[in-house]
Short mmCIF file of C-alpha atoms in Angstrom, two decimals:
data_model
loop_
_atom_site.label_atom_id
_atom_site.label_comp_id
_atom_site.label_asym_id
_atom_site.label_seq_id
_atom_site.Cartn_x
_atom_site.Cartn_y
_atom_site.Cartn_z
CA UNK A 1 3.84 28.07 24.65
CA UNK A 2 0.35 26.55 24.44
CA UNK A 3 -0.72 29.28 22.01
CA UNK A 4 2.26 28.44 19.80
CA UNK A 5 1.22 24.77 19.64
CA UNK A 6 -2.36 25.70 18.76
CA UNK A 7 -1.17 27.99 15.98
CA UNK A 8 1.04 25.25 14.51
CA UNK A 9 -1.66 22.56 14.49
CA UNK A 10 -2.81 21.38 11.09
CA UNK A 11 -6.56 21.28 10.74
CA UNK A 12 -7.66 18.45 8.48
CA UNK A 13 -10.66 19.13 6.24
CA UNK A 14 -12.75 16.14 5.19
CA UNK A 15 -15.16 17.18 2.45
CA UNK A 16 -18.52 15.36 2.32
CA UNK A 17 -17.84 13.94 -1.16
CA UNK A 18 -14.64 12.33 0.17
CA UNK A 19 -15.94 11.28 3.60
CA UNK A 20 -17.82 8.22 2.31
CA UNK A 21 -14.59 6.74 0.97
CA UNK A 22 -14.10 4.29 -1.88
CA UNK A 23 -13.87 0.53 -1.46
CA UNK A 24 -10.83 -1.06 -3.07
CA UNK A 25 -9.52 -4.59 -3.02
CA UNK A 26 -6.39 -4.17 -5.13
CA UNK A 27 -3.53 -1.69 -5.20
CA UNK A 28 -0.84 -1.23 -7.81
CA UNK A 29 2.30 0.68 -6.88
CA UNK A 30 4.88 2.26 -9.16
CA UNK A 31 7.70 4.72 -8.62
CA UNK A 32 10.19 7.02 -10.24
CA UNK A 33 13.23 8.68 -8.71
CA UNK A 34 11.04 11.44 -7.28
CA UNK A 35 7.62 9.97 -6.51
CA UNK A 36 5.51 6.93 -5.71
CA UNK A 37 2.16 6.34 -7.43
CA UNK A 38 -0.43 4.14 -5.76
CA UNK A 39 -3.53 3.21 -7.76
CA UNK A 40 -6.39 1.85 -5.67
CA UNK A 41 -8.58 -0.45 -7.77
CA UNK A 42 -11.91 -2.24 -7.38
CA UNK A 43 -11.76 -5.65 -9.05
CA UNK A 44 -15.21 -7.24 -9.14
CA UNK A 45 -15.40 -11.03 -9.64
CA UNK A 46 -16.18 -12.00 -13.21
CA UNK A 47 -15.77 -8.49 -14.58
CA UNK A 48 -13.19 -8.05 -17.37
CA UNK A 49 -12.24 -4.51 -16.34
CA UNK A 50 -11.27 -3.08 -12.96
CA UNK A 51 -11.55 0.69 -12.50
CA UNK A 52 -9.02 2.77 -10.60
CA UNK A 53 -11.09 4.45 -7.90
CA UNK A 54 -8.30 6.66 -6.58
CA UNK A 55 -4.68 7.53 -7.35
CA UNK A 56 -2.31 8.81 -4.67
CA UNK A 57 1.02 10.38 -5.61
CA UNK A 58 3.59 11.02 -2.89
CA UNK A 59 7.27 11.68 -2.31
CA UNK A 60 9.56 8.75 -1.46
CA UNK A 61 9.94 10.14 2.08
CA UNK A 62 6.18 10.25 2.59
CA UNK A 63 5.78 6.77 1.06
CA UNK A 64 8.18 5.41 3.68
CA UNK A 65 6.29 7.25 6.44
CA UNK A 66 3.08 5.65 5.12
CA UNK A 67 4.77 2.22 5.22
CA UNK A 68 5.69 2.70 8.89
CA UNK A 69 2.26 4.10 9.82
CA UNK A 70 0.45 1.24 8.07
CA UNK A 71 2.71 -1.34 9.73
CA UNK A 72 2.07 0.24 13.15
CA UNK A 73 -1.69 0.23 12.57
CA UNK A 74 -1.73 -3.41 11.39
CA UNK A 75 0.15 -4.41 14.56
CA UNK A 76 -2.38 -2.52 16.70
CA UNK A 77 -5.28 -4.09 14.80
CA UNK A 78 -3.87 -7.60 15.25
CA UNK A 79 -3.28 -6.99 18.96
CA UNK A 80 -6.96 -6.11 19.33
CA UNK A 81 -8.66 -8.44 16.83
CA UNK A 82 -6.18 -11.24 16.10
CA UNK A 83 -3.77 -12.03 13.31
CA UNK A 84 -4.70 -11.18 9.74
CA UNK A 85 -4.17 -14.20 7.50
CA UNK A 86 -4.20 -13.14 3.84
CA UNK A 87 -5.83 -15.63 1.51
CA UNK A 88 -3.73 -17.10 -1.27
CA UNK A 89 -4.14 -15.56 -4.69
CA UNK A 90 -3.44 -12.23 -6.27
CA UNK A 91 -1.81 -9.72 -3.97
CA UNK A 92 -4.38 -7.24 -2.72
CA UNK A 93 -7.31 -8.99 -4.42
CA UNK A 94 -10.10 -10.38 -2.21
#
């Protein structure tokens, strides 16, 4: 049975060009009947344009799983570091 579990494990590959990540301070979300689109954006103060640094497209089922996983992680973060108090202003913009 242990061999079966090892064979069914998904190995995640993190390529070096992705490992550094991209900083974003704004997200825009849209959807259709079959997918959710999340654009992660970097909005710099005083700059007239804000580039999309990454776009994620996922099924509605996976979007809901992401919602639950993010909620769970925020709760764990707040239990360890204290409550997150978003500043007033644009949603997602620091």
